[in-house]
Coordinates of C-alpha atoms in Angstrom, one line a residue:
X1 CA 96.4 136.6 88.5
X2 CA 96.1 137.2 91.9
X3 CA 92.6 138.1 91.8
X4 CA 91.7 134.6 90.1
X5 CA 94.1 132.3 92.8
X6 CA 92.2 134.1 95.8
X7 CA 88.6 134.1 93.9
X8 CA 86.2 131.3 95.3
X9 CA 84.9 128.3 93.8
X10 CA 81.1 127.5 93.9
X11 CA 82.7 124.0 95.8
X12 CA 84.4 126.5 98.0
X13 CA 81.5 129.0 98.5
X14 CA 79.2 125.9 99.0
X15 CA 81.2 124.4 102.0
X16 CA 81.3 127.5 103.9
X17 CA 78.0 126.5 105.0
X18 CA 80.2 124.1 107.2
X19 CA 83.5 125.9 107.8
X20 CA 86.0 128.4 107.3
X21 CA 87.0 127.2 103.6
X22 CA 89.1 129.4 102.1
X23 CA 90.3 129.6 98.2
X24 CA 91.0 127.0 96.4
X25 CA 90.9 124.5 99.5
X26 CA 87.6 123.0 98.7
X27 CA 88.9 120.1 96.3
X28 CA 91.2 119.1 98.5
X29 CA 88.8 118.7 101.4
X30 CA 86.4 117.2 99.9
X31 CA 89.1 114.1 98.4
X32 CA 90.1 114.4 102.6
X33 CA 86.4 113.9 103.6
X34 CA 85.2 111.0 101.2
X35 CA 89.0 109.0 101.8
X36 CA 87.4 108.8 105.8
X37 CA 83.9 108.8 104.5
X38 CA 84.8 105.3 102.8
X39 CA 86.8 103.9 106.0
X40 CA 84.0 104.4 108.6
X41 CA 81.3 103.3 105.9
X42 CA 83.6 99.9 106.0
X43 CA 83.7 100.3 109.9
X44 CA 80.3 100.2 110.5
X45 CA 79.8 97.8 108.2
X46 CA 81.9 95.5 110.1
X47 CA 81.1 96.8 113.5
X48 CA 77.4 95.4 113.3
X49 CA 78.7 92.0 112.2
X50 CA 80.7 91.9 115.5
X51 CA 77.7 92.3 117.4
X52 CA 75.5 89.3 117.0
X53 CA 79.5 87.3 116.6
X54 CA 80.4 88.4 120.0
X55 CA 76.8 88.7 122.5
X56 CA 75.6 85.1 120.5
X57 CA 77.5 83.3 122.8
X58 CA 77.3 82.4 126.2
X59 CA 79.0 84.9 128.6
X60 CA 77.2 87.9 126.1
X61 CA 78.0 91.6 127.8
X62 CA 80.4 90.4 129.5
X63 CA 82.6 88.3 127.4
X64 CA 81.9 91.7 125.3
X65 CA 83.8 93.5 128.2
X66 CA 86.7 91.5 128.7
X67 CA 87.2 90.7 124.9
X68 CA 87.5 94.5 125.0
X69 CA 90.1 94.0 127.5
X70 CA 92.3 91.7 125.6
X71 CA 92.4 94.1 122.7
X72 CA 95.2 95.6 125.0
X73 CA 97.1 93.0 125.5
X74 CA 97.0 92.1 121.5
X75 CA 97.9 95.7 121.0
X76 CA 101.3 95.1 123.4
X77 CA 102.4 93.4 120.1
X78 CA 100.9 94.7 117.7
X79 CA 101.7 98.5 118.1
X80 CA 105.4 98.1 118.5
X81 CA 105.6 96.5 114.8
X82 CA 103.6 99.2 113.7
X83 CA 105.9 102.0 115.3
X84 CA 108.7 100.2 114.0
X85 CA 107.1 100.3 110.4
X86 CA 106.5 103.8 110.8
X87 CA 109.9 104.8 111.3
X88 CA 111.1 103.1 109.0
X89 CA 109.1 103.8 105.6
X90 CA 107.9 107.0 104.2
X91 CA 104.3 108.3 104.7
X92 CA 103.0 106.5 101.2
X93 CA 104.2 103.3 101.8
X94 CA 102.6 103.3 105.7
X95 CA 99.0 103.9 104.0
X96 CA 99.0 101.2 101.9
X97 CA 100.9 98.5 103.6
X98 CA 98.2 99.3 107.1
X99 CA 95.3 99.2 104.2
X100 CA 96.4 96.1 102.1
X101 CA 96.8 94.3 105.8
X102 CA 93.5 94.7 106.9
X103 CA 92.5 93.9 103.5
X104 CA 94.0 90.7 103.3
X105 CA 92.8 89.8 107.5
X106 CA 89.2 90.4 106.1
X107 CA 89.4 87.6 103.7
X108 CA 90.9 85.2 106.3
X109 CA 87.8 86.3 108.4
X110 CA 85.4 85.5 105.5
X111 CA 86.8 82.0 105.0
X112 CA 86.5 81.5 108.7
X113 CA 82.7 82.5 108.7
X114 CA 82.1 80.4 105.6
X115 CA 83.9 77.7 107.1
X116 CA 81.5 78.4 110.9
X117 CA 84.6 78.5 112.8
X118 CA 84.1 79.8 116.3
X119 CA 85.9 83.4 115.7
X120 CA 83.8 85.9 117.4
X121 CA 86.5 86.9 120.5
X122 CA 89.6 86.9 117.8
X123 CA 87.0 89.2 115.3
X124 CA 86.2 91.0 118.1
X125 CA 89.4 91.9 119.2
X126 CA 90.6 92.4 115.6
X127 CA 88.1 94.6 115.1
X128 CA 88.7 96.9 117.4
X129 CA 92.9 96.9 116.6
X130 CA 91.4 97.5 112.8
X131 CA 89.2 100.8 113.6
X132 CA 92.0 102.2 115.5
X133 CA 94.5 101.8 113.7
X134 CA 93.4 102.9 110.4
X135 CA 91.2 106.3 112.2
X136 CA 94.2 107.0 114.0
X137 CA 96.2 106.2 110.7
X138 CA 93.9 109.0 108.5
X139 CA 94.4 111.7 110.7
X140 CA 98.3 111.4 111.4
X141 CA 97.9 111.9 107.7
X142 CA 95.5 114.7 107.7
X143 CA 97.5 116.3 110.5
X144 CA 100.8 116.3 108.3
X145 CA 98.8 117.3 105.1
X146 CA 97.8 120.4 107.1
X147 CA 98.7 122.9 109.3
X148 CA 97.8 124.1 112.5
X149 CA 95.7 126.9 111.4
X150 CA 94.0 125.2 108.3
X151 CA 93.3 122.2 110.7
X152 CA 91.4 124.1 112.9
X153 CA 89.1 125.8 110.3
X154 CA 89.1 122.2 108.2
X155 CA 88.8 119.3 110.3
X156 CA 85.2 120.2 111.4
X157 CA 83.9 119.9 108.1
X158 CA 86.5 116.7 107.0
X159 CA 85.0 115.7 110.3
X160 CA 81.3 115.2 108.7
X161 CA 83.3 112.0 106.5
X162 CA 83.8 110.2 109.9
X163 CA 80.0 110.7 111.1
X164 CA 79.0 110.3 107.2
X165 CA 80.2 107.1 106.4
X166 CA 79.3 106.0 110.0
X167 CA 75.7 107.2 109.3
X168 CA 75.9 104.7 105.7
X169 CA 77.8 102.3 107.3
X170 CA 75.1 101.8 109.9
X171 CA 72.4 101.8 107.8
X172 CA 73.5 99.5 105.0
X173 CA 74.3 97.6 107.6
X174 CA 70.9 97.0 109.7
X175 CA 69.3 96.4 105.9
X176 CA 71.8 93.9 105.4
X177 CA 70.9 91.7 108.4
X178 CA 67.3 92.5 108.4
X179 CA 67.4 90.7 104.8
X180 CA 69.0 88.1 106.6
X181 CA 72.6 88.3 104.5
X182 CA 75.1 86.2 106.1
X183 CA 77.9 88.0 108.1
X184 CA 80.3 86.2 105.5
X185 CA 79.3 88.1 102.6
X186 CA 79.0 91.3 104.4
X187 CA 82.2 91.4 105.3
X188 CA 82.5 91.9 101.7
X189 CA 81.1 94.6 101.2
X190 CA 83.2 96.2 103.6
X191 CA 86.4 95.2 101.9
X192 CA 85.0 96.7 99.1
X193 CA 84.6 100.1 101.0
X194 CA 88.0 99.5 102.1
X195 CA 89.5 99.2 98.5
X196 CA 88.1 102.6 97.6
X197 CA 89.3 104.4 100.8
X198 CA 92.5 102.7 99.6
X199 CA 92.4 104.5 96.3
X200 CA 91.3 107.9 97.7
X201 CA 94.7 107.8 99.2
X202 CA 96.4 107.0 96.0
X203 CA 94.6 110.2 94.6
X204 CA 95.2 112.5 98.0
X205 CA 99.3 111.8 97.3
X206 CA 99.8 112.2 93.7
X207 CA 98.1 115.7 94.3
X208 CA 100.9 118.5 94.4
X209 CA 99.7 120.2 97.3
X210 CA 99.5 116.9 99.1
X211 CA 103.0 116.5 98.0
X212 CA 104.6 119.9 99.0
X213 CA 103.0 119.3 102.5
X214 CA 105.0 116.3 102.8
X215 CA 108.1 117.5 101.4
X216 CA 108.2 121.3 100.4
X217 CA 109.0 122.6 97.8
X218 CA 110.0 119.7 96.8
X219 CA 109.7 118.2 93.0
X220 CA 109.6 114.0 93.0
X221 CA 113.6 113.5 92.8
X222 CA 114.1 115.3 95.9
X223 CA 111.3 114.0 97.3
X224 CA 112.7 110.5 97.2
X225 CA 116.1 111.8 98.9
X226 CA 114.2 113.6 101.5
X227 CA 112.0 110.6 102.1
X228 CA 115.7 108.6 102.3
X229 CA 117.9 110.9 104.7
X230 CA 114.7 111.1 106.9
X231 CA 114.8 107.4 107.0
X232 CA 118.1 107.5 107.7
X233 CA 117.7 109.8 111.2
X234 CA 114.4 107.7 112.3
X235 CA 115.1 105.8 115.3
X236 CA 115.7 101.4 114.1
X237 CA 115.0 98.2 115.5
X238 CA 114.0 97.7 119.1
X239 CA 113.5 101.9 119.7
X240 CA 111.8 102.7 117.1
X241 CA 109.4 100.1 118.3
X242 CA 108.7 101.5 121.6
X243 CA 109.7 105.2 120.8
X244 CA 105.6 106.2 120.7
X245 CA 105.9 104.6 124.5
X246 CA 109.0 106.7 125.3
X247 CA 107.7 110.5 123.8
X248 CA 103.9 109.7 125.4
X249 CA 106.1 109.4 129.2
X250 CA 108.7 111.9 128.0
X251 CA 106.2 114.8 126.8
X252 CA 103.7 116.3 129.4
X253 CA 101.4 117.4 126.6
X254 CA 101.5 113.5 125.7
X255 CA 100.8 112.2 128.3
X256 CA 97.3 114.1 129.2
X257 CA 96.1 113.9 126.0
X258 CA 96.9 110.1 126.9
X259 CA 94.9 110.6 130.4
X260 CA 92.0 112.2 129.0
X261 CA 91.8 109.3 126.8
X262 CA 91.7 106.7 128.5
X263 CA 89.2 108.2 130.8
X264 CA 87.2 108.4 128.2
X265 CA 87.3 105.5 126.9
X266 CA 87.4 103.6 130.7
X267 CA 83.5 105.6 130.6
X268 CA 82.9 105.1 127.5
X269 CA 83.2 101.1 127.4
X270 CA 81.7 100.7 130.7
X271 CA 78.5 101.9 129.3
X272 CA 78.6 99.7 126.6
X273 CA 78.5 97.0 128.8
X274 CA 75.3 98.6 130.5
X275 CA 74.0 98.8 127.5
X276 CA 75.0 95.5 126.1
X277 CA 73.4 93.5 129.8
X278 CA 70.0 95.7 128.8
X279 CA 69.9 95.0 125.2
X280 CA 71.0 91.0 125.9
X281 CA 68.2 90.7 128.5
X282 CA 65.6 91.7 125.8
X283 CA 66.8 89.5 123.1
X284 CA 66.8 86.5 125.7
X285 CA 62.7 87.6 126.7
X286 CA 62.0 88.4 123.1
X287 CA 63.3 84.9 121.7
X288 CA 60.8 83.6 124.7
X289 CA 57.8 85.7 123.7
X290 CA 58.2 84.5 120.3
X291 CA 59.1 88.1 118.8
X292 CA 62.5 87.5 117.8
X293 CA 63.4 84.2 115.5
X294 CA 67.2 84.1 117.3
X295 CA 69.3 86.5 119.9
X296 CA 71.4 86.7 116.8
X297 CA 69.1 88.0 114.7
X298 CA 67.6 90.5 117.4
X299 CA 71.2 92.2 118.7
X300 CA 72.0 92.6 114.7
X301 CA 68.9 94.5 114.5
X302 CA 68.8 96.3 117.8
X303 CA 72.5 97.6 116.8
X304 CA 71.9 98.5 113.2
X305 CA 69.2 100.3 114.7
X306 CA 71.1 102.1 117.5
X307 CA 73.9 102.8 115.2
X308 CA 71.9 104.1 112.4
X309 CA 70.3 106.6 115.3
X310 CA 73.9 107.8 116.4
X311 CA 74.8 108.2 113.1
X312 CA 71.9 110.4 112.4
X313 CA 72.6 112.4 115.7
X314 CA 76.8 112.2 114.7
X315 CA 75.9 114.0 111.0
X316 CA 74.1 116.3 112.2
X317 CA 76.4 117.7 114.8
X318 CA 79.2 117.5 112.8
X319 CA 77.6 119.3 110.2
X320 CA 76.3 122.0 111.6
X321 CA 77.4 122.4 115.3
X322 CA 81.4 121.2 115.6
X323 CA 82.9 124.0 113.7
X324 CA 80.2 126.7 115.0
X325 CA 82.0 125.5 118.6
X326 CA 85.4 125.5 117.3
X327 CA 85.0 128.8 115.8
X328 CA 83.0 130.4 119.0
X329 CA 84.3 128.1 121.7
X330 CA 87.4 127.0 120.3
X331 CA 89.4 124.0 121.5
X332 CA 88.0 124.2 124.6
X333 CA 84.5 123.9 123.4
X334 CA 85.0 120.7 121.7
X335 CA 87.1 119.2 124.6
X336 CA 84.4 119.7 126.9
X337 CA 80.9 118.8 124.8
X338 CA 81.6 115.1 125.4
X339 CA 82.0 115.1 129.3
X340 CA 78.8 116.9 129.5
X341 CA 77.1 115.0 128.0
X342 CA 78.5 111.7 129.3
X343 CA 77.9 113.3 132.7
X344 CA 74.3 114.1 132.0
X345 CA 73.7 110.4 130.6
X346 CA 75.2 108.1 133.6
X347 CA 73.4 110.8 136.0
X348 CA 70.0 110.0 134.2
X349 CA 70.9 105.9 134.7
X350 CA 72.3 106.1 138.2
X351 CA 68.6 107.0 139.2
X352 CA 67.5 103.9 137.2
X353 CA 65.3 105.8 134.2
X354 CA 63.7 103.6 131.4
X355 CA 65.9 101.2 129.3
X356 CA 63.9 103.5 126.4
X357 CA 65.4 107.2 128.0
X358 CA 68.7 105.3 128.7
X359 CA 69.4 104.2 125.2
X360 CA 68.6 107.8 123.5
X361 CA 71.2 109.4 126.5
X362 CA 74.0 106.7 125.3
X363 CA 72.6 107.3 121.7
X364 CA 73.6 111.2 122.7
X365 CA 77.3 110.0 123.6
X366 CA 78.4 108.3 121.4
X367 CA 76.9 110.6 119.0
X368 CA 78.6 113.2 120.3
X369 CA 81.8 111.1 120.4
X370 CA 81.8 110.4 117.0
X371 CA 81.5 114.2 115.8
X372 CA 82.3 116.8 118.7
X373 CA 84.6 114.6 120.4
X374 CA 86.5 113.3 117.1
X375 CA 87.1 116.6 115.9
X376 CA 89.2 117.3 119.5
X377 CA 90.6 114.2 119.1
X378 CA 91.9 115.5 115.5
X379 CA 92.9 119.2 116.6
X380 CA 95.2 118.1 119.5
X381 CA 97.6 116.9 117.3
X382 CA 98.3 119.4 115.3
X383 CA 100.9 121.7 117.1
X384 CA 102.9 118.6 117.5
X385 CA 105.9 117.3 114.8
X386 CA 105.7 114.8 112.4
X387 CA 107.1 111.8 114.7
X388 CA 104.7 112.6 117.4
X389 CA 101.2 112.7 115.1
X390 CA 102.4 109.0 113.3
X391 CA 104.0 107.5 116.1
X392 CA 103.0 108.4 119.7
X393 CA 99.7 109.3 118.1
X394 CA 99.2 105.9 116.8
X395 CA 99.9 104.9 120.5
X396 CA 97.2 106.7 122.0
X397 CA 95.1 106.0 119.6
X398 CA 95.8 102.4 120.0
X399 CA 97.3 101.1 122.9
X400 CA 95.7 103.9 125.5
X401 CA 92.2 103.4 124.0
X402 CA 92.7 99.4 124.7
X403 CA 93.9 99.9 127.6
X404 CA 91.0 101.9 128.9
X405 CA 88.6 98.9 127.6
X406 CA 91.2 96.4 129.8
X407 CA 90.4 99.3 132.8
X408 CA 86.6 98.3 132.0
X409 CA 87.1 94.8 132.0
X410 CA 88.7 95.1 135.4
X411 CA 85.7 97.4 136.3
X412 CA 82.8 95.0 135.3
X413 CA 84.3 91.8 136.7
X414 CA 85.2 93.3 140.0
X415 CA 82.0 95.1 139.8
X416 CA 79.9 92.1 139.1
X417 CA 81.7 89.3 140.6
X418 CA 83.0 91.5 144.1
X419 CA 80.9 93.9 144.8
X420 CA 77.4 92.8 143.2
X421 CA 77.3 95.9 141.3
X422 CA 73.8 96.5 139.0
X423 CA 73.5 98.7 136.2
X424 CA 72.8 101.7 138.2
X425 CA 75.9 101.1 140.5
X426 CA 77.8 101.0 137.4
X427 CA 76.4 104.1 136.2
X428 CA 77.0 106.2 139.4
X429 CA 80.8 105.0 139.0
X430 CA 80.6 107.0 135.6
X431 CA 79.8 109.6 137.0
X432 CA 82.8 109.7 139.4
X433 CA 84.5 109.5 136.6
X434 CA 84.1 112.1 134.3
X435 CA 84.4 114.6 137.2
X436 CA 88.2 113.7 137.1
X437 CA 87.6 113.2 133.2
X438 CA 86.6 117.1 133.2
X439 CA 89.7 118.1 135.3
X440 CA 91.9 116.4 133.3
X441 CA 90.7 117.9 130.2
X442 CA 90.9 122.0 131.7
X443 CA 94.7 120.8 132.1
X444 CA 94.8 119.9 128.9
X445 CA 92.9 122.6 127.2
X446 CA 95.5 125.1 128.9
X447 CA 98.2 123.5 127.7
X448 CA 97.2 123.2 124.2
X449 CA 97.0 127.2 124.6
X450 CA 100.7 127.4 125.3
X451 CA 102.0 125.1 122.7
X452 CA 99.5 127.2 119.9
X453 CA 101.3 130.3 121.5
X454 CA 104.6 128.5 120.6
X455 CA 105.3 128.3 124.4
X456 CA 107.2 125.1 126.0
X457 CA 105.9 123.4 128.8
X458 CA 108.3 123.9 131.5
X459 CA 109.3 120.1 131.9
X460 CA 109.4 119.3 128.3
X461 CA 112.3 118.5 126.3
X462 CA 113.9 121.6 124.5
X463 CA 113.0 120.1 120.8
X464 CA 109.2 119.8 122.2

């Protein structure tokens, strides 16, 4: 008997070409990878639509930067009623109610298209509230389903979902526009998407082992009371609102894992902007030269394009290089990949390279982002309780991400409008940058250590 539960499948043999996958945990992980798989193929989808909605305008990279800032300040209402729902319902009510939602806002965008009402800034922002908040939403979920030691071994490979559905999302997309589909009906497609990411979940929790991670040992009786009395001890009304605010200020674990994202996202959205003034700049001289029918049409195609090539870049490291660094490297190895490379990148652009060199070095970022860096972003959270991965989590996630686009905003306008920065001054900031960017994360990297080794940070709270 024992002999058959610890025996292999060819599923489980097949994904250890990708990570440590151990009996019988190949099923599961591959319902965990195609349930984020589905979400970032909507993402993308939608991503590319915001584009051409947001740089087709006048103001182009830099009402991009500052609608990116306002994403923070929509967030200062938003997030409290999501913490507040979180605390108050169980784990399989928060899925769906966060899924339906955006389900139902992507109609209301569709009519709005159909209807040519001026939307792009309130898309815009949605969109990035949307991405956030359902990511950050998967892998609370994934964090609870799992625990620390499977998360480590699994979420490199779950990981390839995220750069999978990016890579599809991406593509389908530049196809899309290059057909010349309306954004209207692509945005149904992506609801679509959404639906089935939707019912992945539905699958993932009426799976018993999905079940006993969220009660155990549990059968669906006690399940219910457990669900109940937990509700009963969760924190109402105006805390449970801010309570991911208090334990992010109360928990010095929180709170750099909150500083190392915010500087990467401050970098991180600042050289979207240099790439957005490059890439607007050509669709204005293209449209001139009579190689482009519309901006429009040109910054849908230039970003399918760029996606697609991140994606590419994304799949591949998350397939074959994120776990090889966990498992050689370990946390610290997937903490660090991203700085480097962002490092390297701004370095290249302070010194004013090619627009051609300069988009394959951001191409590297963000690749790197969306598979090295994701999977950090993932493993962080799990030697942390149940309140903290839903709730503060969802904060960081959320709010802290925002509020390094605000950061930006503040960056390009005083940059442009103060100090006459170009695109080169912007890069050499960066750089500044991710020097404290890498500090912060050997900090980080050395606390993680001490919680894994079940020690307390000195000025933690005693239940931390």
């Amino acid at each position: 008997m024992n002999d058959k539960k610890n025996r292999k499948s060819p599923l489980d043999t097949f994904l250890q070409l990708f990570a440590d996958v151990r009996p019988g945990e190949g099923f599961g992980v591959v319902v965990m990878t195609l349930t984020i798989l589905m979400l970032m193929f909507s993402y993308y989808i939608i991503k590319t639509v915001r584009e051409p909605l947001i740089l087709d305008v006048e103001g182009g990279a830099e009402l991009k930067s500052y609608s990116s800032g306002l994403q923070a300040i929509a967030l200062v209402f938003a997030l409290p009623v999501y913490n507040w729902l979180a605390a108050t319902v169980n784990t399989k009510r928060l899925l769906f109610y966060v899924v339906g939602f955006f389900l139902l806002c992507i109609q209301g965008f569709f009519f709005a298209l159909q209807a040519s009402l001026p939307v792009g800034v309130i898309f815009f922002v949605w969109v990035g509230i949307f991405s956030l908040s359902t990511i950050g939403l998967f892998w609370s979920f994934a964090n609870e389903v799992y625990t620390r030691e499977a998360g480590e071994r699994l979420f490199p490979v779950i990981g390839i979902g995220m750069t999978g559905g990016a890579f599809a999302g991406s593509f389908l997309a530049k196809e899309l526009f290059g057909d010349d589909v309306s954004p209207a009906v692509v945005l149904q497609v992506a609801a679509g998407l959404l639906v089935a990411h939707g019912a992945l979940y539905a699958f993932s929790l009426s799976r018993k082992e999905v079940r006993d991670a969220l009660s155990p040992g549990s059968d669906e009786h006690a399940e219910e009371a457990a669900d109940d009395a937990a509700a009963a001890e969760k924190p109402k009304g105006f805390r449970a609102a801010v309570e991911g605010f208090a334990l992010v200020f109360d928990r010095p674990y929180l709170r750099l894992i909150a500083l190392l994202i915010l500087l990467l996202n401050l970098v991180n959205t600042t050289g979207e902007y240099i790439l957005s003034s490059y890439v607007v700049d050509l669709a204005n001289e293209a449209v001139a030269n009579g190689e482009a029918n519309s901006v429009g049409a040109f910054l849908g195609e230039f970003y399918g394009d760029f996606f697609f090539w991140v994606n590419v870049a994304g799949v591949t490291l998350q397939a074959f290089v994120a776990s090889r660094i966990v498992k050689y490297l370990g946390i610290g190895g997937v903490i660090f990949a991203l700085p480097m490379v962002s490092g390297a990148a701004y370095a290249m652009a302070s010194f004013g390279v090619a627009f051609s060199v300069f988009r394959w070095a951001k191409t590297s970022e963000n690749a790197t982002d969306y598979s090295v860096m994701n999977t950090a972003r993932a493993m962080l959270w799990l030697p942390t309780s149940r309140e903290e991965k839903y709730v503060a989590k969802q904060t960081v996630d959320t709010f802290v991400v925002r509020l390094g686009d605000l950061l930006s905003a503040g960056l390009v306008f005083a940059g442009t409008t103060w100090f006459g920065l170009s695109p080169q001054g912007f890069a050499l900031t960066n750089v500044a940058l991710v020097v404290v960017w890498i500090g912060l994360g050997w900090l980080l990297y050395r606390s993680y250590q001490r919680l894994a080794e079940g020690k307390r940070d000195p000025a933690s709270p005693a239940t931390f």
